[in-house]
Amino acid sequence: MQINPCVLSGKTFFSDKFGIANGTRQGSLLSPCLFNAYISELISRINESGIGCTCGGKFINILAYADDLVLLAPSWSGLQSLLHLLECLSSNLDMIINCKKTVCMIYKPVSPSKALNCDFPKFHLNTGEIAYVETFRYLGHLISNDARDNCDIEREIRNMFIRTNTLIRKFHLCSKRVKIMLFKTFCLCFYGIALWNSFNVTCLNRLKAAYHKCVKLFFFGFSRRDSMSAILIDLNLPSFDTIICNHRQSLNMQRVNSINSFVNHLLAISL
């Protein structure tokens, strides 16, 4: 590699050539931007292939957030073609797609009677086979093949109890003020909660009950008969309904102010 020329006192200087043996640093804020620039041609080539799905009349076949890539296709043959193209393009960039970390999820049709086939052969990528899954975690959000959010709500219920039990074990002797700060920091981080759109009300009520129970578990001195509203006011904690409302409002504001063309398209067709 040779760095850009440097001009000093009217003269141009070049550095000696040097090799780069390491990639981008893990956790660096600049790493995703550098990686996006590195694979921008790959994304463009896949997008120009003409194989993919339409969402409200807009063509889409790939979602990319740094190295988290999602390919979308309406048929088995279409997705296999995209995988073959991805394999060729990644090889040109000296990258190898890990089949063990790559999965395929087939969305169930809204009307099961319209399903022509439920059994499909395995997809092949880099001489390996890709496993089929019913749920898939993308950017922290658990996506299900039935397009419902019950699995992701169940994930939040488990996380709520895990975080609360961890706080109880390590900080049960702390003052009330410190406990409130810790609870707000670690137990109110409902990542992706605003994306929930299709779910069973019973499942959401279970998360609400888990939230109330965890508050009473972490903050001693409250009995089962104490009013939850009075407890939340005393601890200066938001109600569960307020948490849901605030997250949805925040997401809606981000959507309205987004400069991403696809996000604006989704917002337009939802109005």
PDB file of C-alpha atoms in Angstrom:
ATOM      1  CA  MET A   1       0.000   0.000   0.000  1.00  0.00           C
ATOM      2  CA  GLN A   2       1.172   3.543  -0.686  1.00  0.00           C
ATOM      3  CA  ILE A   3      -0.286   6.573   1.068  1.00  0.00           C
ATOM      4  CA  ASN A   4      -1.466   9.668  -0.774  1.00  0.00           C
ATOM      5  CA  PRO A   5       1.275  12.075  -1.825  1.00  0.00           C
ATOM      6  CA  CYS A   6       2.188  14.810   0.614  1.00  0.00           C
ATOM      7  CA  VAL A   7       3.075  18.272  -0.670  1.00  0.00           C
ATOM      8  CA  LEU A   8       5.636  20.206   1.373  1.00  0.00           C
ATOM      9  CA  SER A   9       7.289  23.430   0.220  1.00  0.00           C
ATOM     10  CA  GLY A  10       6.010  22.860  -3.289  1.00  0.00           C
ATOM     11  CA  LYS A  11       7.517  19.371  -3.533  1.00  0.00           C
ATOM     12  CA  THR A  12       5.589  16.092  -3.637  1.00  0.00           C
ATOM     13  CA  PHE A  13       6.758  13.199  -1.463  1.00  0.00           C
ATOM     14  CA  PHE A  14       5.625   9.572  -1.382  1.00  0.00           C
ATOM     15  CA  SER A  15       6.034   7.157   1.493  1.00  0.00           C
ATOM     16  CA  ASP A  16       7.621   3.736   1.077  1.00  0.00           C
ATOM     17  CA  LYS A  17       5.196   0.922   0.246  1.00  0.00           C
ATOM     18  CA  PHE A  18       4.043  -1.177   3.182  1.00  0.00           C
ATOM     19  CA  GLY A  19       1.749  -4.161   3.621  1.00  0.00           C
ATOM     20  CA  ILE A  20      -1.422  -4.294   5.734  1.00  0.00           C
ATOM     21  CA  ALA A  21      -1.824  -7.546   7.651  1.00  0.00           C
ATOM     22  CA  ASN A  22      -4.727  -6.580   9.935  1.00  0.00           C
ATOM     23  CA  GLY A  23      -8.321  -5.613   9.215  1.00  0.00           C
ATOM     24  CA  THR A  24     -10.444  -2.967  10.873  1.00  0.00           C
ATOM     25  CA  ARG A  25     -10.305  -2.789  14.668  1.00  0.00           C
ATOM     26  CA  GLN A  26     -13.151  -4.525  16.497  1.00  0.00           C
ATOM     27  CA  GLY A  27     -15.443  -2.036  18.216  1.00  0.00           C
ATOM     28  CA  SER A  28     -14.046   1.041  16.505  1.00  0.00           C
ATOM     29  CA  LEU A  29     -16.592   3.676  15.440  1.00  0.00           C
ATOM     30  CA  LEU A  30     -14.766   4.037  12.134  1.00  0.00           C
ATOM     31  CA  SER A  31     -14.666   0.301  11.344  1.00  0.00           C
ATOM     32  CA  PRO A  32     -18.285  -0.013  10.021  1.00  0.00           C
ATOM     33  CA  CYS A  33     -17.746   2.973   7.707  1.00  0.00           C
ATOM     34  CA  LEU A  34     -14.507   1.527   6.343  1.00  0.00           C
ATOM     35  CA  PHE A  35     -16.097  -1.884   5.865  1.00  0.00           C
ATOM     36  CA  ASN A  36     -19.096  -0.336   4.092  1.00  0.00           C
ATOM     37  CA  ALA A  37     -16.741   1.381   1.671  1.00  0.00           C
ATOM     38  CA  TYR A  38     -14.905  -1.901   1.173  1.00  0.00           C
ATOM     39  CA  ILE A  39     -18.029  -3.873   0.183  1.00  0.00           C
ATOM     40  CA  SER A  40     -19.951  -1.052  -1.519  1.00  0.00           C
ATOM     41  CA  GLU A  41     -19.301  -2.535  -4.957  1.00  0.00           C
ATOM     42  CA  LEU A  42     -20.530  -5.945  -3.777  1.00  0.00           C
ATOM     43  CA  ILE A  43     -23.803  -4.425  -2.557  1.00  0.00           C
ATOM     44  CA  SER A  44     -24.240  -2.458  -5.787  1.00  0.00           C
ATOM     45  CA  ARG A  45     -23.650  -5.528  -7.970  1.00  0.00           C
ATOM     46  CA  ILE A  46     -26.193  -7.583  -6.030  1.00  0.00           C
ATOM     47  CA  ASN A  47     -28.721  -4.759  -6.165  1.00  0.00           C
ATOM     48  CA  GLU A  48     -28.232  -4.479  -9.934  1.00  0.00           C
ATOM     49  CA  SER A  49     -28.796  -8.210 -10.476  1.00  0.00           C
ATOM     50  CA  GLY A  50     -32.564  -7.701 -10.799  1.00  0.00           C
ATOM     51  CA  ILE A  51     -33.298 -10.699  -8.553  1.00  0.00           C
ATOM     52  CA  GLY A  52     -35.274  -9.865  -5.445  1.00  0.00           C
ATOM     53  CA  CYS A  53     -38.556  -8.772  -3.910  1.00  0.00           C
ATOM     54  CA  THR A  54     -40.726  -5.677  -4.079  1.00  0.00           C
ATOM     55  CA  CYS A  55     -42.051  -3.778  -1.094  1.00  0.00           C
ATOM     56  CA  GLY A  56     -44.811  -1.376  -1.972  1.00  0.00           C
ATOM     57  CA  GLY A  57     -43.536  -1.220  -5.537  1.00  0.00           C
ATOM     58  CA  LYS A  58     -39.889  -0.638  -4.559  1.00  0.00           C
ATOM     59  CA  PHE A  59     -37.329  -3.299  -5.504  1.00  0.00           C
ATOM     60  CA  ILE A  60     -35.136  -4.675  -2.725  1.00  0.00           C
ATOM     61  CA  ASN A  61     -32.893  -7.726  -2.502  1.00  0.00           C
ATOM     62  CA  ILE A  62     -30.231  -6.903   0.095  1.00  0.00           C
ATOM     63  CA  LEU A  63     -30.082  -5.267   3.526  1.00  0.00           C
ATOM     64  CA  ALA A  64     -26.660  -4.385   4.874  1.00  0.00           C
ATOM     65  CA  TYR A  65     -25.397  -3.071   8.183  1.00  0.00           C
ATOM     66  CA  ALA A  66     -21.612  -3.467   8.088  1.00  0.00           C
ATOM     67  CA  ASP A  67     -21.024  -7.241   7.833  1.00  0.00           C
ATOM     68  CA  ASP A  68     -24.623  -8.186   8.749  1.00  0.00           C
ATOM     69  CA  LEU A  69     -26.095  -8.928   5.318  1.00  0.00           C
ATOM     70  CA  VAL A  70     -29.611 -10.133   4.484  1.00  0.00           C
ATOM     71  CA  LEU A  71     -30.555 -11.380   1.011  1.00  0.00           C
ATOM     72  CA  LEU A  72     -34.212 -11.356  -0.051  1.00  0.00           C
ATOM     73  CA  ALA A  73     -35.714 -13.370  -2.900  1.00  0.00           C
ATOM     74  CA  PRO A  74     -39.224 -14.573  -3.825  1.00  0.00           C
ATOM     75  CA  SER A  75     -38.161 -18.094  -4.823  1.00  0.00           C
ATOM     76  CA  TRP A  76     -35.633 -20.815  -4.037  1.00  0.00           C
ATOM     77  CA  SER A  77     -33.874 -20.477  -7.393  1.00  0.00           C
ATOM     78  CA  GLY A  78     -33.741 -16.706  -7.026  1.00  0.00           C
ATOM     79  CA  LEU A  79     -32.075 -16.855  -3.629  1.00  0.00           C
ATOM     80  CA  GLN A  80     -29.617 -19.509  -4.795  1.00  0.00           C
ATOM     81  CA  SER A  81     -28.652 -17.224  -7.687  1.00  0.00           C
ATOM     82  CA  LEU A  82     -28.048 -14.375  -5.237  1.00  0.00           C
ATOM     83  CA  LEU A  83     -25.940 -16.651  -3.045  1.00  0.00           C
ATOM     84  CA  HIS A  84     -23.862 -17.700  -6.036  1.00  0.00           C
ATOM     85  CA  LEU A  85     -23.360 -14.043  -6.981  1.00  0.00           C
ATOM     86  CA  LEU A  86     -22.433 -13.213  -3.370  1.00  0.00           C
ATOM     87  CA  GLU A  87     -19.881 -16.037  -3.376  1.00  0.00           C
ATOM     88  CA  CYS A  88     -18.231 -14.761  -6.567  1.00  0.00           C
ATOM     89  CA  LEU A  89     -18.160 -11.129  -5.471  1.00  0.00           C
ATOM     90  CA  SER A  90     -16.858 -11.904  -1.981  1.00  0.00           C
ATOM     91  CA  SER A  91     -14.120 -14.042  -3.523  1.00  0.00           C
ATOM     92  CA  ASN A  92     -12.997 -11.050  -5.581  1.00  0.00           C
ATOM     93  CA  LEU A  93     -12.684  -9.115  -2.299  1.00  0.00           C
ATOM     94  CA  ASP A  94     -10.740 -11.962  -0.688  1.00  0.00           C
ATOM     95  CA  MET A  95     -13.603 -12.603   1.745  1.00  0.00           C
ATOM     96  CA  ILE A  96     -15.124 -15.954   2.719  1.00  0.00           C
ATOM     97  CA  ILE A  97     -18.752 -16.274   3.820  1.00  0.00           C
ATOM     98  CA  ASN A  98     -19.032 -18.486   6.911  1.00  0.00           C
ATOM     99  CA  CYS A  99     -21.757 -21.088   6.224  1.00  0.00           C
ATOM    100  CA  LYS A 100     -21.958 -21.961   9.929  1.00  0.00           C
ATOM    101  CA  LYS A 101     -23.078 -18.405  10.722  1.00  0.00           C
ATOM    102  CA  THR A 102     -25.332 -18.122   7.669  1.00  0.00           C
ATOM    103  CA  VAL A 103     -28.946 -19.302   7.863  1.00  0.00           C
ATOM    104  CA  CYS A 104     -32.058 -19.230   5.700  1.00  0.00           C
ATOM    105  CA  MET A 105     -35.594 -18.435   6.812  1.00  0.00           C
ATOM    106  CA  ILE A 106     -38.688 -19.004   4.678  1.00  0.00           C
ATOM    107  CA  TYR A 107     -41.627 -16.788   5.565  1.00  0.00           C
ATOM    108  CA  LYS A 108     -44.931 -18.546   5.932  1.00  0.00           C
ATOM    109  CA  PRO A 109     -47.690 -17.308   3.584  1.00  0.00           C
ATOM    110  CA  VAL A 110     -50.580 -15.388   5.098  1.00  0.00           C
ATOM    111  CA  SER A 111     -52.926 -18.036   3.690  1.00  0.00           C
ATOM    112  CA  PRO A 112     -51.443 -21.544   4.245  1.00  0.00           C
ATOM    113  CA  SER A 113     -53.655 -22.946   1.479  1.00  0.00           C
ATOM    114  CA  LYS A 114     -51.691 -20.898  -1.064  1.00  0.00           C
ATOM    115  CA  ALA A 115     -48.396 -22.588  -0.200  1.00  0.00           C
ATOM    116  CA  LEU A 116     -47.323 -24.652  -3.219  1.00  0.00           C
ATOM    117  CA  ASN A 117     -44.455 -26.400  -1.462  1.00  0.00           C
ATOM    118  CA  CYS A 118     -43.187 -26.579   2.105  1.00  0.00           C
ATOM    119  CA  ASP A 119     -40.037 -28.648   1.536  1.00  0.00           C
ATOM    120  CA  PHE A 120     -37.052 -27.106  -0.215  1.00  0.00           C
ATOM    121  CA  PRO A 121     -33.535 -28.401  -0.898  1.00  0.00           C
ATOM    122  CA  LYS A 122     -30.641 -26.930   1.056  1.00  0.00           C
ATOM    123  CA  PHE A 123     -28.912 -23.846  -0.265  1.00  0.00           C
ATOM    124  CA  HIS A 124     -25.232 -24.120  -1.152  1.00  0.00           C
ATOM    125  CA  LEU A 125     -22.579 -21.522  -0.434  1.00  0.00           C
ATOM    126  CA  ASN A 126     -18.799 -21.983  -0.566  1.00  0.00           C
ATOM    127  CA  THR A 127     -19.191 -25.777  -0.935  1.00  0.00           C
ATOM    128  CA  GLY A 128     -21.272 -25.841   2.258  1.00  0.00           C
ATOM    129  CA  GLU A 129     -24.979 -26.101   3.025  1.00  0.00           C
ATOM    130  CA  ILE A 130     -27.083 -23.439   4.743  1.00  0.00           C
ATOM    131  CA  ALA A 131     -29.425 -24.543   7.527  1.00  0.00           C
ATOM    132  CA  TYR A 132     -33.085 -23.539   7.694  1.00  0.00           C
ATOM    133  CA  VAL A 133     -34.337 -21.761  10.829  1.00  0.00           C
ATOM    134  CA  GLU A 134     -37.715 -20.567  12.099  1.00  0.00           C
ATOM    135  CA  THR A 135     -36.310 -17.582  14.002  1.00  0.00           C
ATOM    136  CA  PHE A 136     -33.361 -15.353  13.273  1.00  0.00           C
ATOM    137  CA  ARG A 137     -31.668 -12.600  15.284  1.00  0.00           C
ATOM    138  CA  TYR A 138     -30.829  -9.544  13.191  1.00  0.00           C
ATOM    139  CA  LEU A 139     -29.289  -6.482  14.843  1.00  0.00           C
ATOM    140  CA  GLY A 140     -30.556  -7.647  18.232  1.00  0.00           C
ATOM    141  CA  HIS A 141     -34.178  -8.145  17.114  1.00  0.00           C
ATOM    142  CA  LEU A 142     -35.563 -11.689  16.970  1.00  0.00           C
ATOM    143  CA  ILE A 143     -37.428 -12.227  13.688  1.00  0.00           C
ATOM    144  CA  SER A 144     -39.824 -15.146  13.236  1.00  0.00           C
ATOM    145  CA  ASN A 145     -40.931 -16.813  10.003  1.00  0.00           C
ATOM    146  CA  ASP A 146     -44.580 -16.175  10.894  1.00  0.00           C
ATOM    147  CA  ALA A 147     -43.881 -12.391  10.936  1.00  0.00           C
ATOM    148  CA  ARG A 148     -45.015 -12.126  14.568  1.00  0.00           C
ATOM    149  CA  ASP A 149     -43.106 -10.632  17.480  1.00  0.00           C
ATOM    150  CA  ASN A 150     -44.010 -13.098  20.230  1.00  0.00           C
ATOM    151  CA  CYS A 151     -40.531 -14.659  20.186  1.00  0.00           C
ATOM    152  CA  ASP A 152     -38.858 -11.289  20.591  1.00  0.00           C
ATOM    153  CA  ILE A 153     -41.185 -10.417  23.493  1.00  0.00           C
ATOM    154  CA  GLU A 154     -40.258 -13.706  25.161  1.00  0.00           C
ATOM    155  CA  ARG A 155     -36.607 -12.754  24.711  1.00  0.00           C
ATOM    156  CA  GLU A 156     -37.213  -9.482  26.544  1.00  0.00           C
ATOM    157  CA  ILE A 157     -38.970 -11.314  29.394  1.00  0.00           C
ATOM    158  CA  ARG A 158     -35.942 -13.572  29.873  1.00  0.00           C
ATOM    159  CA  ASN A 159     -33.533 -10.638  29.665  1.00  0.00           C
ATOM    160  CA  MET A 160     -35.574  -8.683  32.218  1.00  0.00           C
ATOM    161  CA  PHE A 161     -35.258 -11.423  34.849  1.00  0.00           C
ATOM    162  CA  ILE A 162     -31.583 -12.097  34.022  1.00  0.00           C
ATOM    163  CA  ARG A 163     -30.629  -8.434  34.405  1.00  0.00           C
ATOM    164  CA  THR A 164     -32.670  -7.997  37.577  1.00  0.00           C
ATOM    165  CA  ASN A 165     -31.227 -11.127  39.225  1.00  0.00           C
ATOM    166  CA  THR A 166     -27.720  -9.951  38.330  1.00  0.00           C
ATOM    167  CA  LEU A 167     -28.387  -6.560  39.938  1.00  0.00           C
ATOM    168  CA  ILE A 168     -29.857  -8.204  43.042  1.00  0.00           C
ATOM    169  CA  ARG A 169     -26.827 -10.455  43.422  1.00  0.00           C
ATOM    170  CA  LYS A 170     -24.260  -7.687  43.060  1.00  0.00           C
ATOM    171  CA  PHE A 171     -25.959  -4.524  44.316  1.00  0.00           C
ATOM    172  CA  HIS A 172     -28.605  -5.572  46.853  1.00  0.00           C
ATOM    173  CA  LEU A 173     -26.847  -3.609  49.623  1.00  0.00           C
ATOM    174  CA  CYS A 174     -26.719  -0.325  47.678  1.00  0.00           C
ATOM    175  CA  SER A 175     -28.795   2.701  48.545  1.00  0.00           C
ATOM    176  CA  LYS A 176     -32.197   3.352  47.014  1.00  0.00           C
ATOM    177  CA  ARG A 177     -30.832   6.167  44.839  1.00  0.00           C
ATOM    178  CA  VAL A 178     -28.098   3.940  43.404  1.00  0.00           C
ATOM    179  CA  LYS A 179     -30.559   1.112  42.800  1.00  0.00           C
ATOM    180  CA  ILE A 180     -32.872   3.399  40.851  1.00  0.00           C
ATOM    181  CA  MET A 181     -29.989   4.520  38.649  1.00  0.00           C
ATOM    182  CA  LEU A 182     -28.855   0.920  38.056  1.00  0.00           C
ATOM    183  CA  PHE A 183     -32.382  -0.280  37.277  1.00  0.00           C
ATOM    184  CA  LYS A 184     -32.970   2.512  34.778  1.00  0.00           C
ATOM    185  CA  THR A 185     -29.618   1.822  33.104  1.00  0.00           C
ATOM    186  CA  PHE A 186     -29.739  -1.967  32.804  1.00  0.00           C
ATOM    187  CA  CYS A 187     -33.408  -2.960  32.966  1.00  0.00           C
ATOM    188  CA  LEU A 188     -35.111  -0.265  30.907  1.00  0.00           C
ATOM    189  CA  CYS A 189     -33.026  -0.769  27.747  1.00  0.00           C
ATOM    190  CA  PHE A 190     -35.806  -2.392  25.690  1.00  0.00           C
ATOM    191  CA  TYR A 191     -33.925  -2.539  22.411  1.00  0.00           C
ATOM    192  CA  GLY A 192     -36.271  -2.942  19.434  1.00  0.00           C
ATOM    193  CA  ILE A 193     -39.454  -2.738  21.508  1.00  0.00           C
ATOM    194  CA  ALA A 194     -40.887  -0.079  19.186  1.00  0.00           C
ATOM    195  CA  LEU A 195     -40.736  -2.520  16.256  1.00  0.00           C
ATOM    196  CA  TRP A 196     -43.346  -4.830  17.768  1.00  0.00           C
ATOM    197  CA  ASN A 197     -46.382  -4.751  15.544  1.00  0.00           C
ATOM    198  CA  SER A 198     -47.937  -8.235  15.450  1.00  0.00           C
ATOM    199  CA  PHE A 199     -48.163 -10.178  18.724  1.00  0.00           C
ATOM    200  CA  ASN A 200     -50.501 -11.794  21.232  1.00  0.00           C
ATOM    201  CA  VAL A 201     -51.748  -9.354  23.854  1.00  0.00           C
ATOM    202  CA  THR A 202     -51.261 -12.079  26.471  1.00  0.00           C
ATOM    203  CA  CYS A 203     -47.578 -12.239  25.614  1.00  0.00           C
ATOM    204  CA  LEU A 204     -47.153  -8.486  26.001  1.00  0.00           C
ATOM    205  CA  ASN A 205     -49.047  -8.582  29.325  1.00  0.00           C
ATOM    206  CA  ARG A 206     -46.560 -11.203  30.538  1.00  0.00           C
ATOM    207  CA  LEU A 207     -43.734  -8.759  29.867  1.00  0.00           C
ATOM    208  CA  LYS A 208     -45.628  -6.057  31.729  1.00  0.00           C
ATOM    209  CA  ALA A 209     -46.113  -8.418  34.690  1.00  0.00           C
ATOM    210  CA  ALA A 210     -42.402  -9.315  34.552  1.00  0.00           C
ATOM    211  CA  TYR A 211     -41.505  -5.619  34.696  1.00  0.00           C
ATOM    212  CA  HIS A 212     -43.683  -5.089  37.769  1.00  0.00           C
ATOM    213  CA  LYS A 213     -42.311  -8.197  39.468  1.00  0.00           C
ATOM    214  CA  CYS A 214     -38.700  -7.204  38.830  1.00  0.00           C
ATOM    215  CA  VAL A 215     -39.318  -3.762  40.331  1.00  0.00           C
ATOM    216  CA  LYS A 216     -40.644  -5.349  43.529  1.00  0.00           C
ATOM    217  CA  LEU A 217     -37.797  -7.902  43.591  1.00  0.00           C
ATOM    218  CA  PHE A 218     -35.011  -5.341  43.278  1.00  0.00           C
ATOM    219  CA  PHE A 219     -36.484  -2.679  45.538  1.00  0.00           C
ATOM    220  CA  PHE A 220     -37.178  -4.289  48.914  1.00  0.00           C
ATOM    221  CA  GLY A 221     -39.912  -3.157  51.250  1.00  0.00           C
ATOM    222  CA  PHE A 222     -42.901  -3.561  48.934  1.00  0.00           C
ATOM    223  CA  SER A 223     -45.538  -6.233  49.396  1.00  0.00           C
ATOM    224  CA  ARG A 224     -47.607  -7.990  46.740  1.00  0.00           C
ATOM    225  CA  ARG A 225     -50.646  -5.927  47.708  1.00  0.00           C
ATOM    226  CA  ASP A 226     -48.959  -2.541  47.293  1.00  0.00           C
ATOM    227  CA  SER A 227     -50.250  -0.421  44.419  1.00  0.00           C
ATOM    228  CA  MET A 228     -47.911  -0.646  41.430  1.00  0.00           C
ATOM    229  CA  SER A 229     -48.734   2.920  40.427  1.00  0.00           C
ATOM    230  CA  ALA A 230     -47.762   4.207  43.874  1.00  0.00           C
ATOM    231  CA  ILE A 231     -44.509   2.196  43.764  1.00  0.00           C
ATOM    232  CA  LEU A 232     -43.523   3.593  40.367  1.00  0.00           C
ATOM    233  CA  ILE A 233     -44.272   7.143  41.514  1.00  0.00           C
ATOM    234  CA  ASP A 234     -42.237   6.619  44.691  1.00  0.00           C
ATOM    235  CA  LEU A 235     -39.256   5.278  42.683  1.00  0.00           C
ATOM    236  CA  ASN A 236     -39.659   7.798  39.851  1.00  0.00           C
ATOM    237  CA  LEU A 237     -39.882   4.970  37.333  1.00  0.00           C
ATOM    238  CA  PRO A 238     -42.049   5.062  34.180  1.00  0.00           C
ATOM    239  CA  SER A 239     -45.024   2.753  33.795  1.00  0.00           C
ATOM    240  CA  PHE A 240     -44.788  -0.030  31.236  1.00  0.00           C
ATOM    241  CA  ASP A 241     -47.335   1.661  28.978  1.00  0.00           C
ATOM    242  CA  THR A 242     -45.275   4.859  29.109  1.00  0.00           C
ATOM    243  CA  ILE A 243     -42.147   2.944  28.089  1.00  0.00           C
ATOM    244  CA  ILE A 244     -43.929   1.449  25.074  1.00  0.00           C
ATOM    245  CA  CYS A 245     -45.384   4.819  24.057  1.00  0.00           C
ATOM    246  CA  ASN A 246     -42.047   6.658  24.383  1.00  0.00           C
ATOM    247  CA  HIS A 247     -40.165   4.097  22.299  1.00  0.00           C
ATOM    248  CA  ARG A 248     -42.772   4.149  19.544  1.00  0.00           C
ATOM    249  CA  GLN A 249     -42.781   7.940  19.483  1.00  0.00           C
ATOM    250  CA  SER A 250     -38.989   8.001  19.303  1.00  0.00           C
ATOM    251  CA  LEU A 251     -38.987   5.508  16.411  1.00  0.00           C
ATOM    252  CA  ASN A 252     -41.628   7.492  14.576  1.00  0.00           C
ATOM    253  CA  MET A 253     -39.582  10.693  14.903  1.00  0.00           C
ATOM    254  CA  GLN A 254     -36.499   8.904  13.573  1.00  0.00           C
ATOM    255  CA  ARG A 255     -38.485   7.606  10.623  1.00  0.00           C
ATOM    256  CA  VAL A 256     -39.862  11.059   9.811  1.00  0.00           C
ATOM    257  CA  ASN A 257     -36.412  12.667  10.000  1.00  0.00           C
ATOM    258  CA  SER A 258     -34.564   9.861   8.207  1.00  0.00           C
ATOM    259  CA  ILE A 259     -32.745  10.599   4.946  1.00  0.00           C
ATOM    260  CA  ASN A 260     -32.700   6.909   3.966  1.00  0.00           C
ATOM    261  CA  SER A 261     -34.748   6.436   0.782  1.00  0.00           C
ATOM    262  CA  PHE A 262     -36.053   3.002   1.767  1.00  0.00           C
ATOM    263  CA  VAL A 263     -37.134   4.178   5.231  1.00  0.00           C
ATOM    264  CA  ASN A 264     -38.949   7.105   3.612  1.00  0.00           C
ATOM    265  CA  HIS A 265     -40.610   4.691   1.191  1.00  0.00           C
ATOM    266  CA  LEU A 266     -41.855   2.513   4.063  1.00  0.00           C
ATOM    267  CA  LEU A 267     -43.154   5.595   5.833  1.00  0.00           C
ATOM    268  CA  ALA A 268     -44.996   6.739   2.692  1.00  0.00           C
ATOM    269  CA  ILE A 269     -46.772   3.420   2.062  1.00  0.00           C
ATOM    270  CA  SER A 270     -47.750   3.126   5.750  1.00  0.00           C
ATOM    271  CA  LEU A 271     -49.567   6.475   5.814  1.00  0.00           C
TER     272      LEU A 271
END
